[in-house]
Amino acid sequence: MKHVLSVLVENEAGVLTRVSGLFSARGFNIESLTVAPVGDGETSRITLVTTGEDNIIEQIIKQLHKLVPVIQVHDLTDRSHVERELMMVKVDAEREVRAEVLRIADIFRSRVVDATPNTFVVEVTGSSDKLDACLNLLTPLGVVEVVRTGKVAMARGPKRMKEVLPA
């Protein structure tokens, strides 16, 4: 089963290496990983997706808590949460398919962020399923290149991680 983990860490050099090293040392796969500073810049939030049975995920969370720069770990999988992913797709946009690419972009509430005489770059945000569906429709038109961020996720409601928010 896929699990979405939200990990709050101190924003210092080598933290990502230590977290990813924990996974590789134990043979666990990271399916996607995003990280960026949050709040006042002293902390960063890592959102990672991994697969495993509940006992494996529990072991991963316990090991993450043992890493010094890790402040908090939440498994959002069974909690009410919001998750999004960003994808940019470069699509062939020759004259005969330009209108179709724009129509598909509109259907998925995405937008064209770059246009040349021969290509469009379409930016799509949303659930992984939405991104997959959009990509499936664009592929027959001539997808040139795809880049995806991986999931970012946040618990719903008033509870929050201990990050320091700017004043």
mmCIF file of C-alpha atoms in Angstrom:
data_model
loop_
_atom_site.group_PDB
_atom_site.id
_atom_site.type_symbol
_atom_site.label_atom_id
_atom_site.label_comp_id
_atom_site.label_asym_id
_atom_site.label_seq_id
_atom_site.Cartn_x
_atom_site.Cartn_y
_atom_site.Cartn_z
ATOM 1 C CA MET A 1 0.000 0.000 0.000
ATOM 2 C CA LYS A 2 1.225 3.502 -0.838
ATOM 3 C CA HIS A 3 1.869 5.805 2.091
ATOM 4 C CA VAL A 4 2.308 9.556 2.053
ATOM 5 C CA LEU A 5 4.720 10.719 4.762
ATOM 6 C CA SER A 6 5.158 14.335 5.767
ATOM 7 C CA VAL A 7 8.487 14.903 7.494
ATOM 8 C CA LEU A 8 9.454 18.189 9.144
ATOM 9 C CA VAL A 9 13.241 18.570 9.372
ATOM 10 C CA GLU A 10 15.798 21.172 10.319
ATOM 11 C CA ASN A 11 16.907 23.042 7.225
ATOM 12 C CA GLU A 12 20.587 22.134 7.191
ATOM 13 C CA ALA A 13 23.058 20.591 4.786
ATOM 14 C CA GLY A 14 22.871 16.827 4.411
ATOM 15 C CA VAL A 15 19.389 16.279 5.849
ATOM 16 C CA LEU A 16 17.965 14.952 2.614
ATOM 17 C CA THR A 17 20.929 12.618 2.254
ATOM 18 C CA ARG A 18 20.336 11.244 5.734
ATOM 19 C CA VAL A 19 16.621 10.693 5.124
ATOM 20 C CA SER A 20 17.090 9.087 1.717
ATOM 21 C CA GLY A 21 20.042 7.091 3.076
ATOM 22 C CA LEU A 22 17.769 5.598 5.709
ATOM 23 C CA PHE A 23 15.503 4.277 2.962
ATOM 24 C CA SER A 24 18.293 2.946 0.757
ATOM 25 C CA ALA A 25 20.144 1.297 3.652
ATOM 26 C CA ARG A 26 17.045 -0.731 4.489
ATOM 27 C CA GLY A 27 16.006 -1.446 0.906
ATOM 28 C CA PHE A 28 12.858 0.708 0.953
ATOM 29 C CA ASN A 29 11.863 2.514 -2.202
ATOM 30 C CA ILE A 30 10.905 6.180 -2.373
ATOM 31 C CA GLU A 31 8.358 6.597 -5.172
ATOM 32 C CA SER A 32 8.330 10.381 -5.036
ATOM 33 C CA LEU A 33 9.992 13.001 -2.899
ATOM 34 C CA THR A 34 9.590 16.761 -2.618
ATOM 35 C CA VAL A 35 11.359 19.079 -0.230
ATOM 36 C CA ALA A 36 11.501 22.816 0.325
ATOM 37 C CA PRO A 37 12.059 25.262 3.180
ATOM 38 C CA VAL A 38 8.940 26.370 5.036
ATOM 39 C CA GLY A 39 8.129 29.017 7.611
ATOM 40 C CA ASP A 40 11.155 31.090 8.549
ATOM 41 C CA GLY A 41 13.588 28.966 6.549
ATOM 42 C CA GLU A 42 14.927 27.109 9.587
ATOM 43 C CA THR A 43 12.787 24.091 8.796
ATOM 44 C CA SER A 44 11.981 22.186 5.635
ATOM 45 C CA ARG A 45 9.119 19.890 4.867
ATOM 46 C CA ILE A 46 9.699 16.648 3.011
ATOM 47 C CA THR A 47 6.754 14.891 1.429
ATOM 48 C CA LEU A 48 7.597 11.381 0.333
ATOM 49 C CA VAL A 49 5.594 8.514 -1.050
ATOM 50 C CA THR A 50 6.674 4.983 -0.325
ATOM 51 C CA THR A 51 5.117 1.554 -0.523
ATOM 52 C CA GLY A 52 4.930 -1.039 2.199
ATOM 53 C CA GLU A 53 2.820 -2.948 4.667
ATOM 54 C CA ASP A 54 1.780 -1.104 7.811
ATOM 55 C CA ASN A 55 4.495 -2.734 9.930
ATOM 56 C CA ILE A 56 7.186 -1.619 7.448
ATOM 57 C CA ILE A 57 5.863 1.950 7.424
ATOM 58 C CA GLU A 58 5.805 1.936 11.229
ATOM 59 C CA GLN A 59 9.453 0.836 11.178
ATOM 60 C CA ILE A 60 10.338 3.607 8.716
ATOM 61 C CA ILE A 61 8.625 6.233 10.881
ATOM 62 C CA LYS A 62 10.444 5.019 14.005
ATOM 63 C CA GLN A 63 13.778 5.155 12.177
ATOM 64 C CA LEU A 64 13.023 8.651 10.849
ATOM 65 C CA HIS A 65 12.309 9.857 14.397
ATOM 66 C CA LYS A 66 15.803 8.688 15.399
ATOM 67 C CA LEU A 67 17.488 11.017 12.888
ATOM 68 C CA VAL A 68 18.606 14.177 14.705
ATOM 69 C CA PRO A 69 17.462 16.736 12.093
ATOM 70 C CA VAL A 70 13.968 15.192 11.955
ATOM 71 C CA ILE A 71 11.499 17.202 14.038
ATOM 72 C CA GLN A 72 8.206 15.463 13.230
ATOM 73 C CA VAL A 73 6.849 12.678 11.025
ATOM 74 C CA HIS A 74 3.228 12.168 10.006
ATOM 75 C CA ASP A 75 1.761 9.366 7.927
ATOM 76 C CA LEU A 76 -1.025 11.180 6.099
ATOM 77 C CA THR A 77 -2.327 8.096 4.323
ATOM 78 C CA ASP A 78 -5.252 7.376 6.624
ATOM 79 C CA ARG A 79 -5.772 10.985 7.688
ATOM 80 C CA SER A 80 -7.893 13.532 5.945
ATOM 81 C CA HIS A 81 -5.418 15.430 3.810
ATOM 82 C CA VAL A 82 -5.000 17.402 0.626
ATOM 83 C CA GLU A 83 -2.382 16.393 -1.923
ATOM 84 C CA ARG A 84 -1.302 17.887 -5.214
ATOM 85 C CA GLU A 85 1.288 17.275 -7.860
ATOM 86 C CA LEU A 86 2.637 19.479 -10.632
ATOM 87 C CA MET A 87 3.412 18.233 -14.122
ATOM 88 C CA MET A 88 4.771 20.059 -17.137
ATOM 89 C CA VAL A 89 4.308 18.412 -20.516
ATOM 90 C CA LYS A 90 6.004 19.541 -23.705
ATOM 91 C CA VAL A 91 3.720 18.602 -26.574
ATOM 92 C CA ASP A 92 4.137 18.749 -30.322
ATOM 93 C CA ALA A 93 1.867 21.554 -31.408
ATOM 94 C CA GLU A 94 1.966 21.567 -35.160
ATOM 95 C CA ARG A 95 -0.797 23.504 -36.835
ATOM 96 C CA GLU A 96 -3.213 20.554 -37.142
ATOM 97 C CA VAL A 97 -3.197 19.656 -33.400
ATOM 98 C CA ARG A 98 -2.737 23.052 -31.726
ATOM 99 C CA ALA A 99 -6.451 23.532 -31.080
ATOM 100 C CA GLU A 100 -6.774 20.003 -29.655
ATOM 101 C CA VAL A 101 -3.862 20.565 -27.230
ATOM 102 C CA LEU A 102 -5.456 23.813 -26.053
ATOM 103 C CA ARG A 103 -8.839 22.089 -25.654
ATOM 104 C CA ILE A 104 -7.314 19.336 -23.508
ATOM 105 C CA ALA A 105 -5.422 21.917 -21.444
ATOM 106 C CA ASP A 106 -8.703 23.732 -20.854
ATOM 107 C CA ILE A 107 -10.545 20.543 -19.844
ATOM 108 C CA PHE A 108 -7.948 19.896 -17.119
ATOM 109 C CA ARG A 109 -7.858 23.537 -15.984
ATOM 110 C CA SER A 110 -4.212 23.598 -16.916
ATOM 111 C CA ARG A 111 -2.407 26.330 -18.756
ATOM 112 C CA VAL A 112 0.108 26.759 -21.491
ATOM 113 C CA VAL A 113 3.249 28.281 -19.944
ATOM 114 C CA ASP A 114 5.365 28.306 -23.093
ATOM 115 C CA ALA A 115 4.580 28.289 -26.777
ATOM 116 C CA THR A 116 6.777 28.027 -29.845
ATOM 117 C CA PRO A 117 5.717 27.558 -33.455
ATOM 118 C CA ASN A 118 6.054 23.788 -32.946
ATOM 119 C CA THR A 119 5.495 23.050 -29.239
ATOM 120 C CA PHE A 120 3.477 23.951 -26.171
ATOM 121 C CA VAL A 121 4.516 23.408 -22.565
ATOM 122 C CA VAL A 122 1.383 22.657 -20.542
ATOM 123 C CA GLU A 123 1.379 23.012 -16.750
ATOM 124 C CA VAL A 124 -1.077 20.755 -14.915
ATOM 125 C CA THR A 125 -1.661 20.592 -11.153
ATOM 126 C CA GLY A 126 -3.884 18.278 -9.164
ATOM 127 C CA SER A 127 -4.119 14.679 -8.098
ATOM 128 C CA SER A 128 -1.871 12.073 -9.670
ATOM 129 C CA ASP A 129 -4.941 10.555 -11.341
ATOM 130 C CA LYS A 130 -5.795 13.879 -12.966
ATOM 131 C CA LEU A 131 -2.239 14.267 -14.243
ATOM 132 C CA ASP A 132 -2.250 10.713 -15.595
ATOM 133 C CA ALA A 133 -5.574 11.315 -17.372
ATOM 134 C CA CYS A 134 -4.298 14.516 -18.973
ATOM 135 C CA LEU A 135 -1.082 12.817 -20.067
ATOM 136 C CA ASN A 136 -3.082 9.942 -21.596
ATOM 137 C CA LEU A 137 -5.021 12.411 -23.768
ATOM 138 C CA LEU A 138 -1.936 14.388 -24.782
ATOM 139 C CA THR A 139 0.226 11.370 -25.618
ATOM 140 C CA PRO A 140 -1.420 10.565 -28.987
ATOM 141 C CA LEU A 141 -0.817 14.183 -30.035
ATOM 142 C CA GLY A 142 2.933 13.843 -29.574
ATOM 143 C CA VAL A 143 4.376 14.264 -26.094
ATOM 144 C CA VAL A 144 8.005 15.369 -26.337
ATOM 145 C CA GLU A 145 8.968 15.513 -22.666
ATOM 146 C CA VAL A 146 7.352 15.182 -19.217
ATOM 147 C CA VAL A 147 8.470 16.356 -15.775
ATOM 148 C CA ARG A 148 6.541 15.786 -12.532
ATOM 149 C CA THR A 149 7.204 17.052 -9.021
ATOM 150 C CA GLY A 150 5.866 14.185 -6.990
ATOM 151 C CA LYS A 151 3.203 14.748 -4.370
ATOM 152 C CA VAL A 152 3.032 17.503 -1.822
ATOM 153 C CA ALA A 153 0.535 16.907 0.939
ATOM 154 C CA MET A 154 -0.890 18.588 4.009
ATOM 155 C CA ALA A 155 -3.305 17.410 6.703
ATOM 156 C CA ARG A 156 -6.714 19.051 6.699
ATOM 157 C CA GLY A 157 -8.037 20.943 9.701
ATOM 158 C CA PRO A 158 -6.456 23.019 12.466
ATOM 159 C CA LYS A 159 -3.644 20.611 13.456
ATOM 160 C CA ARG A 160 -0.271 21.560 12.059
ATOM 161 C CA MET A 161 3.328 20.529 12.197
ATOM 162 C CA LYS A 162 5.663 22.483 14.481
ATOM 163 C CA GLU A 163 7.126 24.643 11.726
ATOM 164 C CA VAL A 164 7.774 28.265 12.547
ATOM 165 C CA LEU A 165 5.698 30.574 10.424
ATOM 166 C CA PRO A 166 6.989 34.018 9.430
ATOM 167 C CA ALA A 167 5.636 36.953 11.452
#
